[in-house]
Structure formats: structure tokens, C-alpha cells
Coordinates of C-alpha atoms in Angstrom, one line a residue:
M9 CA 28.6 -4.1 4.6
A10 CA 26.3 -1.6 6.4
Q11 CA 23.8 -3.1 8.8
K12 CA 20.1 -3.1 7.7
H13 CA 19.0 -2.7 11.4
E14 CA 21.1 -1.5 14.3
I15 CA 19.3 -0.8 17.5
G16 CA 21.4 0.0 20.5
I17 CA 19.9 -1.2 23.9
T18 CA 20.9 -0.2 27.4
I19 CA 19.0 -1.8 30.3
K20 CA 20.2 -0.6 33.7
N21 CA 20.2 -3.2 36.5
L22 CA 20.6 -6.0 33.9
P23 CA 24.3 -6.7 33.4
N24 CA 25.6 -9.7 31.3
Q25 CA 22.1 -10.8 30.3
E26 CA 20.6 -11.7 27.0
V27 CA 17.6 -9.8 25.7
I28 CA 15.3 -10.6 22.7
L29 CA 13.9 -8.3 20.0
G30 CA 10.8 -9.6 18.5
H31 CA 7.5 -8.5 16.8
H32 CA 3.9 -8.8 17.7
F33 CA 1.8 -11.0 15.4
N34 CA -1.8 -10.8 16.6
E35 CA -1.6 -12.3 20.0
K36 CA 1.7 -14.0 19.5
L37 CA 5.2 -12.7 20.3
I38 CA 7.7 -13.8 17.6
P39 CA 11.4 -13.4 18.2
D40 CA 13.6 -11.8 15.6
D41 CA 17.0 -11.1 17.1
T42 CA 19.0 -11.3 20.4
A43 CA 21.6 -9.2 22.0
K44 CA 24.0 -10.0 24.9
L45 CA 24.4 -7.1 27.3
D46 CA 27.8 -6.3 28.8
S47 CA 28.6 -5.6 32.4
K48 CA 27.0 -2.2 32.1
G49 CA 23.8 -3.5 30.5
V50 CA 24.8 -2.2 27.1
G51 CA 24.2 -4.2 23.8
V52 CA 23.0 -3.9 20.3
F53 CA 20.5 -5.7 18.0
K54 CA 22.0 -5.6 14.5
G55 CA 21.8 -7.6 11.3
K56 CA 21.9 -7.4 7.5
K57 CA 18.2 -8.1 7.3
E58 CA 15.8 -5.1 7.2
L59 CA 13.0 -5.7 9.7
T60 CA 9.4 -5.5 8.5
G61 CA 7.6 -2.5 10.0
G62 CA 5.3 -2.9 12.9
M63 CA 5.1 -3.0 16.7
Y64 CA 8.1 -4.8 18.3
F65 CA 9.0 -5.7 21.8
V66 CA 12.2 -6.1 23.9
F67 CA 11.9 -9.2 26.0
L68 CA 13.9 -9.5 29.2
P69 CA 15.0 -12.5 31.2
N70 CA 12.4 -11.9 33.9
R71 CA 9.7 -12.4 31.2
N72 CA 8.7 -8.8 31.2
Y73 CA 8.8 -6.7 28.0
F74 CA 8.2 -3.2 26.6
D75 CA 7.1 -2.2 23.1
I76 CA 8.8 -0.1 20.5
L77 CA 7.9 0.8 16.9
I78 CA 10.0 -0.1 13.8
D79 CA 9.4 1.3 10.4
N80 CA 11.3 0.9 7.1
D81 CA 12.6 4.5 7.1
N82 CA 14.7 4.3 10.3
Q83 CA 16.1 1.1 11.7
K84 CA 19.1 2.7 13.4
F85 CA 18.4 4.2 16.9
S86 CA 19.1 3.5 20.5
I87 CA 17.0 2.7 23.6
E88 CA 17.8 3.2 27.2
N89 CA 15.6 1.8 29.9
D90 CA 15.4 0.8 33.5
T91 CA 13.7 -2.3 34.9
T92 CA 12.2 -0.2 37.7
D93 CA 9.7 1.5 35.3
F94 CA 9.7 0.7 31.6
L95 CA 7.6 3.6 30.5
E96 CA 8.8 6.5 32.7
K97 CA 12.5 5.6 32.4
M98 CA 12.6 4.9 28.7
V99 CA 14.7 7.3 26.6
I100 CA 14.9 7.0 22.8
T101 CA 17.7 8.5 20.8
G102 CA 17.6 8.8 17.0
S103 CA 14.0 7.8 16.5
L104 CA 11.4 10.6 16.6
E105 CA 8.6 8.1 16.0
N106 CA 9.5 6.1 19.1
Q107 CA 10.0 9.2 21.2
L108 CA 6.5 10.3 20.2
F109 CA 5.2 6.8 20.9
V110 CA 6.7 7.0 24.5
D111 CA 5.4 10.5 25.1
Y112 CA 1.9 9.6 23.9
Q113 CA 1.8 6.6 26.3
K114 CA 2.9 8.8 29.2
F115 CA 0.3 11.3 28.3
L116 CA -2.5 8.6 28.1
N117 CA -1.4 7.1 31.5
A118 CA -1.5 10.5 33.2
S119 CA -4.9 11.2 31.6
K120 CA -6.2 7.8 32.7
E121 CA -5.1 8.3 36.3
E122 CA -6.7 11.7 36.5
Y123 CA -9.9 10.4 34.8
E124 CA -10.2 7.5 37.2
K125 CA -9.7 9.9 40.2
I126 CA -12.4 12.3 39.0
S127 CA -14.8 9.4 38.1
A128 CA -14.4 8.2 41.7
D129 CA -15.3 11.6 43.0
L130 CA -18.3 11.8 40.6
T131 CA -19.6 8.5 41.9
K132 CA -19.3 9.9 45.5
Y133 CA -21.1 13.1 44.6
K134 CA -23.9 11.3 42.8
E135 CA -24.5 9.2 46.0
K136 CA -24.8 12.5 47.9
N137 CA -26.9 14.1 45.1
N138 CA -24.5 17.1 45.0
T139 CA -25.6 18.7 41.7
A140 CA -22.9 21.4 41.7
K141 CA -20.0 18.9 42.3
I142 CA -21.5 16.5 39.8
E143 CA -21.5 19.2 37.0
E144 CA -18.0 20.2 38.1
C145 CA -16.6 16.7 37.8
Q146 CA -18.4 16.1 34.5
A147 CA -16.9 19.2 33.1
K148 CA -13.4 18.1 34.1
L149 CA -14.0 14.7 32.5
D150 CA -15.1 16.4 29.3
V151 CA -11.8 18.4 29.3
I152 CA -9.8 15.3 29.7
N153 CA -11.6 13.6 26.8
K154 CA -11.1 16.7 24.7
N155 CA -7.4 16.9 25.5
V156 CA -7.0 13.2 24.5
E157 CA -8.8 13.8 21.2
N158 CA -6.7 16.9 20.6
K159 CA -3.5 15.0 21.2
Y160 CA -4.6 12.3 18.7
Q161 CA -5.5 15.0 16.1
E162 CA -2.2 16.7 16.6
Q163 CA -0.3 13.5 16.0
I164 CA -2.0 12.5 12.8
S165 CA -2.1 16.0 11.3
K166 CA 1.6 16.7 12.1
Y167 CA 2.8 13.3 11.1
P168 CA 0.2 11.8 8.7
N169 CA 2.6 9.3 7.1
M170 CA 4.2 8.0 10.3
F171 CA 3.3 4.4 11.2
F172 CA 2.5 5.5 14.7
S173 CA -0.2 7.7 13.3
K174 CA -1.5 4.9 11.2
F175 CA -1.5 2.6 14.3
L176 CA -3.4 5.2 16.4
T177 CA -6.0 5.6 13.8
A178 CA -6.4 1.9 13.3
T179 CA -7.3 1.6 17.0
R180 CA -10.3 3.9 16.7
D181 CA -13.8 2.9 15.7
I182 CA -15.8 5.0 13.3
T183 CA -18.5 7.4 14.4
I184 CA -21.9 7.3 12.9
P185 CA -23.3 10.8 12.3
E186 CA -26.0 11.8 14.8
N187 CA -28.4 12.7 12.1
I188 CA -28.6 9.1 11.0
T189 CA -31.3 7.7 13.3
D190 CA -32.9 4.8 11.4
Q191 CA -31.3 1.6 12.6
N192 CA -31.0 0.1 9.1
E193 CA -29.4 3.2 7.8
R194 CA -27.0 3.2 10.8
Y195 CA -26.0 -0.4 10.0
F196 CA -25.4 0.3 6.4
Y197 CA -23.4 3.4 7.2
Y198 CA -21.3 1.5 9.7
K199 CA -20.6 -1.4 7.4
A200 CA -19.7 0.9 4.5
H201 CA -17.2 2.9 6.7
Y202 CA -16.0 0.1 8.9
F203 CA -12.5 0.1 7.5
D204 CA -12.2 3.9 7.1
N205 CA -9.7 4.1 10.0
F206 CA -8.1 0.7 9.3
D207 CA -5.9 0.2 6.2
L208 CA -6.3 -3.5 5.2
S209 CA -3.4 -3.1 2.8
D210 CA -0.9 -2.0 5.4
G211 CA 1.2 -5.0 6.3
R212 CA 2.7 -3.3 9.3
L213 CA -0.7 -3.6 11.1
L214 CA -0.2 -7.4 10.9
R215 CA 2.6 -6.9 13.4
T216 CA 0.3 -5.6 16.0
A217 CA -2.6 -7.1 18.0
L218 CA -5.2 -5.4 15.8
Y219 CA -5.4 -7.1 12.4
E220 CA -7.1 -10.4 13.0
P221 CA -9.7 -9.2 15.5
K222 CA -10.6 -6.4 13.1
I223 CA -11.3 -8.7 10.1
E224 CA -12.9 -11.4 12.3
R225 CA -15.4 -9.0 13.8
Y226 CA -16.3 -7.6 10.4
I227 CA -16.9 -11.0 8.8
E228 CA -18.7 -12.5 11.8
N229 CA -20.7 -9.6 13.2
I230 CA -21.1 -7.0 10.4
V231 CA -21.5 -9.0 7.2
V232 CA -24.8 -10.8 6.5
Q233 CA -24.2 -14.5 6.9
M234 CA -25.2 -15.6 3.4
P235 CA -22.9 -17.1 0.8
D236 CA -23.0 -14.2 -1.7
S237 CA -22.2 -11.6 1.0
L238 CA -19.5 -13.7 2.6
I239 CA -17.8 -14.4 -0.8
K240 CA -17.9 -10.7 -1.8
E241 CA -16.4 -9.5 1.5
T242 CA -13.7 -12.2 2.0
T243 CA -12.6 -11.6 -1.6
M244 CA -12.5 -7.9 -1.0
M245 CA -10.3 -8.3 2.0
V246 CA -8.0 -10.8 0.3
N247 CA -7.5 -8.5 -2.7
K248 CA -6.8 -5.5 -0.4
A249 CA -4.0 -7.6 1.2
R250 CA -2.1 -8.2 -2.1
T251 CA 0.3 -5.3 -1.3
S252 CA 2.8 -7.9 0.1
E253 CA 3.1 -11.7 -0.1
E254 CA 3.2 -12.0 3.7
L255 CA 0.0 -10.0 4.2
F256 CA -1.7 -11.7 1.2
R257 CA -0.7 -15.2 2.4
Y258 CA -1.9 -14.4 6.0
V259 CA -5.3 -13.1 5.0
L260 CA -6.0 -15.8 2.4
V261 CA -4.9 -18.7 4.6
Y262 CA -6.8 -17.2 7.6
F263 CA -10.1 -17.2 5.7
F264 CA -9.4 -20.4 3.8
N265 CA -8.8 -22.3 7.0
K266 CA -11.7 -20.6 8.8
Y267 CA -14.3 -21.8 6.2
A268 CA -12.6 -25.2 5.6
K269 CA -13.2 -26.0 9.3
S270 CA -16.6 -24.5 9.6
E271 CA -19.6 -26.9 9.9
S272 CA -22.0 -24.4 8.4
M273 CA -23.5 -25.6 5.1
M274 CA -23.0 -22.0 3.8
A275 CA -19.3 -22.2 4.5
E276 CA -18.6 -24.5 1.6
N277 CA -19.6 -21.8 -0.9
V278 CA -17.1 -19.4 0.7
Y279 CA -14.4 -22.1 1.0
C280 CA -14.7 -23.0 -2.7
S281 CA -14.4 -19.3 -3.7
L282 CA -11.3 -18.9 -1.6
A283 CA -9.9 -22.2 -2.8
E284 CA -10.1 -20.9 -6.4
I285 CA -7.9 -18.0 -5.4
Y286 CA -5.6 -20.3 -3.5
V287 CA -5.1 -22.6 -6.4
K288 CA -4.3 -19.7 -8.7
D289 CA -2.2 -17.4 -6.5
A290 CA -0.7 -19.3 -3.6
V291 CA 2.8 -19.4 -4.9
W292 CA 4.1 -20.6 -1.5
D293 CA 2.4 -24.0 -1.7
T294 CA 3.2 -27.1 -3.8
D295 CA 1.7 -27.9 -7.2
S296 CA 0.6 -31.3 -5.9
F297 CA -1.4 -29.8 -3.0
K298 CA -3.1 -27.3 -5.4
T299 CA -3.9 -30.0 -7.9
A300 CA -5.5 -32.1 -5.2
L301 CA -7.3 -29.0 -3.9
K302 CA -8.7 -28.2 -7.4
K303 CA -10.0 -31.7 -7.6
K304 CA -11.6 -31.4 -4.2
I305 CA -13.4 -28.1 -4.9
T306 CA -14.6 -29.3 -8.3
K307 CA -16.4 -32.0 -6.5
K308 CA -17.8 -29.6 -3.9
E309 CA -18.9 -27.1 -6.6
N310 CA -21.3 -29.7 -8.0
C311 CA -23.5 -29.4 -5.0
L312 CA -23.2 -26.0 -3.3
V313 CA -26.2 -24.5 -1.6
G314 CA -28.1 -22.2 -4.0
N315 CA -26.9 -24.2 -7.1
K316 CA -29.0 -26.4 -9.3
S317 CA -28.6 -30.0 -8.3
K318 CA -27.2 -32.5 -10.7
P319 CA -29.5 -34.9 -12.5
M320 CA -30.0 -38.3 -10.9
L321 CA -31.3 -41.2 -12.8
M322 CA -32.5 -43.9 -10.4
Q323 CA -33.9 -47.4 -10.6
L324 CA -37.0 -47.8 -8.4
L325 CA -37.1 -50.6 -5.9
P326 CA -40.6 -52.4 -6.0
N327 CA -42.9 -51.1 -3.3
D328 CA -44.0 -54.4 -1.7
T329 CA -42.2 -57.2 0.0
T330 CA -43.3 -60.0 -2.4
R331 CA -41.8 -58.2 -5.4
I332 CA -38.6 -57.4 -3.5
D333 CA -38.1 -61.1 -2.7
A334 CA -38.6 -61.9 -6.3
L335 CA -35.4 -59.9 -7.0
R336 CA -33.2 -62.1 -4.7
P337 CA -32.6 -64.9 -7.3
F338 CA -31.1 -62.3 -9.6
T339 CA -28.8 -61.0 -6.9
E340 CA -27.4 -64.6 -6.6
V341 CA -25.7 -64.1 -10.0
L342 CA -23.5 -61.5 -8.3
K343 CA -22.2 -64.2 -6.0
T344 CA -21.9 -67.0 -8.5
E345 CA -21.0 -65.7 -12.0
G346 CA -19.7 -62.4 -10.7
V347 CA -17.1 -64.0 -8.4
E348 CA -15.9 -66.3 -11.1
I349 CA -15.5 -63.3 -13.5
E350 CA -13.3 -61.6 -10.9
K351 CA -11.1 -64.7 -10.6
K352 CA -10.8 -65.5 -14.3
K353 CA -10.6 -62.0 -16.0
P354 CA -7.9 -59.8 -14.4
D355 CA -7.9 -57.6 -17.5
F356 CA -9.8 -54.4 -16.4
E357 CA -11.7 -53.8 -19.6
A358 CA -12.8 -57.4 -20.0
R359 CA -13.8 -57.6 -16.4
R360 CA -15.7 -54.3 -16.4
N361 CA -17.7 -55.3 -19.5
D362 CA -18.9 -58.5 -17.9
V363 CA -19.6 -56.9 -14.5
V364 CA -21.7 -54.2 -16.2
K365 CA -23.7 -56.9 -18.0
I366 CA -24.5 -58.7 -14.7
L367 CA -25.4 -55.4 -12.9
D368 CA -27.5 -54.3 -15.8
N369 CA -29.4 -57.5 -15.9
L370 CA -30.1 -57.1 -12.1
V371 CA -31.3 -53.4 -12.2
N372 CA -33.5 -54.1 -15.2
K373 CA -35.6 -56.3 -12.9
F374 CA -36.5 -53.3 -10.8
D375 CA -39.4 -51.0 -11.5
G376 CA -37.6 -48.9 -14.1
Y377 CA -35.5 -45.8 -14.3
V378 CA -36.9 -42.4 -13.2
E379 CA -35.1 -39.1 -13.4
M380 CA -35.3 -37.2 -10.1
H381 CA -35.4 -33.8 -11.9
D382 CA -38.7 -34.9 -13.6
S383 CA -40.4 -35.0 -10.2
K384 CA -42.9 -32.1 -9.8
S385 CA -42.8 -32.0 -6.0
K386 CA -42.6 -28.7 -4.2
Y387 CA -39.8 -30.0 -2.2
T388 CA -37.4 -32.9 -2.8
L389 CA -35.5 -34.5 0.0
I390 CA -32.6 -36.8 -1.0
T391 CA -31.2 -39.1 1.7
F392 CA -28.1 -41.1 0.8
W393 CA -27.8 -44.1 3.1
E394 CA -26.6 -47.7 3.4
P395 CA -27.8 -50.6 5.6
D396 CA -24.4 -51.3 7.2
C397 CA -24.3 -47.8 8.6
S398 CA -25.1 -47.7 12.3
H399 CA -26.3 -44.1 12.2
C400 CA -28.5 -44.9 9.2
K401 CA -30.1 -47.8 11.1
E402 CA -31.3 -45.2 13.6
E403 CA -32.1 -42.3 11.4
I404 CA -33.8 -43.8 8.4
P405 CA -36.8 -45.2 10.4
K406 CA -37.1 -41.9 12.2
L407 CA -37.0 -40.0 8.9
F408 CA -39.7 -42.3 7.4
K409 CA -42.0 -41.8 10.4
Y410 CA -41.4 -38.1 10.3
Y411 CA -42.2 -38.1 6.6
Q412 CA -45.5 -40.0 7.2
D413 CA -46.5 -37.7 10.1
T414 CA -45.3 -34.3 8.9
L415 CA -43.2 -33.8 5.8
K416 CA -45.5 -35.3 3.2
N417 CA -48.1 -32.7 4.2
Y418 CA -45.8 -30.0 2.8
G419 CA -45.5 -31.6 -0.6
V420 CA -42.2 -33.3 0.1
T421 CA -41.0 -36.3 -2.0
V422 CA -38.2 -38.4 -0.4
W423 CA -35.6 -40.1 -2.6
A424 CA -34.0 -42.7 -0.3
V425 CA -30.9 -43.5 -2.3
Y426 CA -29.2 -46.8 -1.5
M427 CA -25.4 -46.4 -1.5
N428 CA -24.2 -49.7 -2.8
K429 CA -20.9 -51.2 -2.0
S430 CA -18.1 -51.0 -4.6
V431 CA -18.7 -53.1 -7.7
D432 CA -15.1 -54.4 -7.4
N433 CA -16.3 -57.1 -5.0
L434 CA -19.5 -58.6 -6.3
G435 CA -19.7 -61.2 -3.5
D436 CA -19.7 -58.4 -1.0
L437 CA -22.2 -56.4 -3.1
H438 CA -24.6 -59.4 -3.1
R439 CA -24.6 -59.5 0.7
H440 CA -25.0 -55.7 0.9
I441 CA -28.0 -55.5 -1.5
N442 CA -29.8 -58.2 0.4
K443 CA -29.3 -56.3 3.6
W444 CA -30.9 -53.3 1.8
F445 CA -33.9 -55.5 0.9
D446 CA -34.1 -56.8 4.5
F447 CA -34.0 -53.3 6.0
V448 CA -36.7 -51.9 3.7
K449 CA -39.0 -54.9 4.4
E450 CA -38.4 -54.9 8.2
H451 CA -39.2 -51.2 8.6
K452 CA -41.9 -51.2 5.9
L453 CA -40.5 -48.3 4.1
F454 CA -43.4 -48.2 1.7
E455 CA -45.4 -44.9 1.3
K456 CA -46.5 -42.8 -1.6
G457 CA -43.9 -40.1 -2.1
W458 CA -41.1 -42.2 -0.4
I459 CA -38.9 -43.6 -3.2
N460 CA -36.5 -46.4 -2.5
C461 CA -34.0 -46.4 -5.3
W462 CA -30.4 -47.0 -6.5
N463 CA -28.2 -46.9 -9.6
P464 CA -24.8 -48.6 -9.5
F465 CA -23.8 -46.7 -12.6
D466 CA -24.7 -43.2 -11.4
Q467 CA -22.1 -40.6 -10.3
Y468 CA -24.0 -39.3 -7.2
R469 CA -21.1 -39.9 -4.9
D470 CA -19.2 -37.2 -6.8
N471 CA -22.2 -35.1 -7.9
Y472 CA -23.4 -34.8 -4.3
D473 CA -20.1 -35.1 -2.5
V474 CA -21.3 -38.0 -0.3
N475 CA -18.5 -39.0 2.0
S476 CA -20.6 -40.2 4.9
T477 CA -24.1 -41.6 5.5
P478 CA -26.8 -40.6 6.0
T479 CA -26.4 -37.4 4.0
L480 CA -29.6 -35.3 3.4
Y481 CA -30.2 -32.7 0.7
L482 CA -33.3 -30.5 0.5
L483 CA -34.2 -29.1 -3.0
D484 CA -36.9 -26.7 -4.1
E485 CA -39.4 -27.3 -6.9
K486 CA -36.7 -26.1 -9.4
K487 CA -34.4 -28.7 -8.0
E488 CA -32.1 -26.0 -6.6
I489 CA -30.3 -26.9 -3.4
L490 CA -31.9 -25.2 -0.4
A491 CA -29.8 -26.9 2.3
K492 CA -27.7 -30.1 2.9
R493 CA -26.3 -32.3 5.6
L494 CA -29.5 -31.7 7.7
S495 CA -31.1 -33.7 10.4
H496 CA -34.7 -34.8 9.7
T497 CA -36.1 -32.2 12.2
Q498 CA -34.0 -29.4 10.6
V499 CA -35.7 -30.2 7.3
Y500 CA -39.1 -29.4 8.8
E501 CA -37.8 -26.2 10.5
L502 CA -36.4 -24.9 7.2
I503 CA -39.5 -25.8 5.2
N504 CA -41.7 -24.2 7.8
M505 CA -39.6 -21.0 7.7
I506 CA -39.9 -20.9 3.9
E507 CA -43.6 -21.5 4.1
E508 CA -44.1 -18.7 6.7
A509 CA -42.1 -16.3 4.5
E510 CA -44.2 -17.1 1.5
N511 CA -47.4 -16.6 3.5
K512 CA -46.3 -13.2 4.6
K513 CA -45.6 -12.2 1.0

């Protein structure tokens, strides 16, 4: 059977050594094939597998390497080189593209050497203020720049479909027309044309050092860092990459991991958008992983920034110490009758019914149910916390003081939601609830607009994706989520920024 790739290799001064053929993958060097050179330094890379197009390298035992190009059209050619000078001594037979690649590098090297020499002279003449020589040097530099540009234009016009031409173009940034002088217009032009020279759908560019830095710079420095913009642009890039499974997988996984790891509250919106694509189209992953991922993003989608928050029906804790202490006898039932129920009724349905009755009897002794969405406050701050949490013990008193001194002046209502222990252990729940009572009393968490509340039957752990405490959410008067997982000082900073923007309007 004919070989899919067959690349002869001759390296003078390197007899009886093993050399490696591999490809670039961003900053990584990935091996693909090996060849054992004979006593004359002659060998061959060959195999039945066609190599994916891109920039490849030949890696030598002394850890040096030189680059070549491989495309789908021609994977049978030969290379001759010498360890004394990889570029000047390289000879390519049977591959016009690689010969052009080598000639272009030689031309650029010579142009660079000449440019650096003239630049040194220019600096010297500037120090002497020699106007004539300065103009002469600048004219020579302009000629070099023009020759380099002409060489590039010659390559891409004569061989427009050659991968080398695509690669050269991909290395070049776009030029904004000089007649566009307004900074905003320049930005929008640059953004709209950012990928004019770079084909996102060309999987061969993945086998260079160009692809990842190009998309990373775009998403980090060019795109507005707001969820809608980030979702639109990441989706665009992922869809452009659907020309091959390898490219699609790389781009999707790259952005998926990027926003999965990001600590930015905006990142979750982008992560969920990408996860939807992943669940639907990631044929390389397991059904079990995608099922778990779907469950995870469904939970996160309940509480993304910019979305309407989920309703939250809460029972209010009495706002004075005497009435709180009056609840303690009713919590004792959790420890007495509740524990007995757990012992005697292993049947889930029977146990659950009796546990619900006990809990319902307790919560009905509170100050009544109130729906958080019925609040007319300009801002609503929800803090999910528990008295066993060491961080909560520090942050809740600070938040309360901050609310008294600052936040309440901005029309903020705080819903301090007690995160109860699991109802599967009523004895432990009894202890935990009394710790909540003790903490509220000790720190005198009583203030108009500060609402101590709970509901053992509510789904706020899922609706607000509460995996740790304290967790803070800031809502506007429409109960849309402005921000989440904030510190108490960040709450003020965000509100102040919103207020200033409203005042300017």
C-alpha cells in the first residue's frame, strides 16, 4: 500500500541518530513520527496516516529543531540540511511550498540584518544632528519595508491557496484606514475586521503558534466584557471552527474551560451558553458526563446575572429576643419526637410526612410567610448564611453594621436567609436552629429592613446555586439579578456606580 506521507531526511554531521517529526500546537511541540538515520545521515519519515496540514518541525538529538510546512496536497518530498546552519544549508526537493518558505525566511533574515545596521547608523546620525544622513537612512529603511511588503504581496497573489500564503496573512494585523480618526469608530472598525487576515475555520492554523493567542486577545481585549457580548462572540468563534472535529473540539473546550475556571460573576452566563453547545455537540465525551453537566447548568441558569430571580417564600424570625426565646420549646420537638420518628419509621414516605408535620408546626410559630418578590425595595440584598460557618461568623456582623451605616440609606432591604441543616437529622437540626437564635440575639441583628428568615421547604439551594456560605445576591427593584457572590463593600460600590449613572442621565 502506498504511503500517505513519505518525507526523506538527510542531516549531514548526524550519522546513526534518531530524529523526530512533529507539529506545533500553540506553544507545544507534539511528536508524530521518528526516523533512524543511517551512517550517512539519511532516513525517511513515512507512514500510512496522512498528516494534518500545518507547521511541523524536525527535532534533533541536540534538542535543536527547524520548521517545515506540511499540507494535504503534497506529503512526499525530501529535506537536506546541515547542523552548522539550519536555514542557509536547507535544501528542499519536491515541495515548492517548502522551498518558498525557506527562501522567504532567508529574505527576511537578510532584510532584518540590513534594517538593523541602517537603524544603528540612523541613531548615530540623530545624535550628531546630521539631517542629510538622517534622511538618507530613513529612505533606505523605507525601501526595505517596501521590499518586504512587495515580497509578501507577491507570495499571496501568485499562490493564494497555498497554506504558506494563508500562514503569512494570518501573522499580519489589520490596518485601520487613516481617514477614520474618531476613536470609537476606529475601535468598531478594528473589531469588525479583526479576523480579516485570520481564517478561524482553517484547522491548519491550529498547528502553528498563532491560533490561541489570536482568539485570546480578541475575547479579552477587543470584546466588551459583558455577558451578551461574550456569548455572541464565543459562539461565533465556536461555530466558525466546525469545519473539522479537531478544530471544533479545541475551540469549544478552550472557551468552556476558560469560563468554567473564571471567578468573574459574568463568566457563568458564558459558561452556561457554551455548556449547552457542549451537551448537544461534544461527540467525543461520555453521555454520563454530559447528563451531569446538563443538570449542573440547569441549576446555574436559575440565577444568572441579568435574569429575574426565582421567587422565595420565607418565614420571618421574630425581631426581638423575648419572642425568639419563646420559640425554643417548639424546637425541642425536633430532638424528642423527631428523633423517635427517625428510629421507628424507616419507610421514606411515612417518615417524610411526619417530619413535615413537625417542621410545619415549628415554622408556623414564626411571624408568618412573606414572598421576597413582594418587597418594593429599590435594591434587595440576599445573604445566605449559617451559624456554623466560620466565615459567616465574621461577615454577617460586618454586613449588618454596614447596612445600618450605609446600605439602608440607598433603599436596600436585606434578606438574611438562614441555611438550615438537612432535615434528615432532626437532632442536629435542633442544635443548629438554636445556634441561629443565639447568633441573632448575641449580635442584635434587629433593624428595619433587615429580615431574618428561613424556610426548610424552599428550594433556594437550587434556585440560587448556594454551594458555600455566605453567598450574597444583589437584585434591583424588578428583582432582576444585578450581581452575586459579592463582598459587603462591593455591594456598596456597585450601588454607588448605578446611582451615579442614573444621576448623569
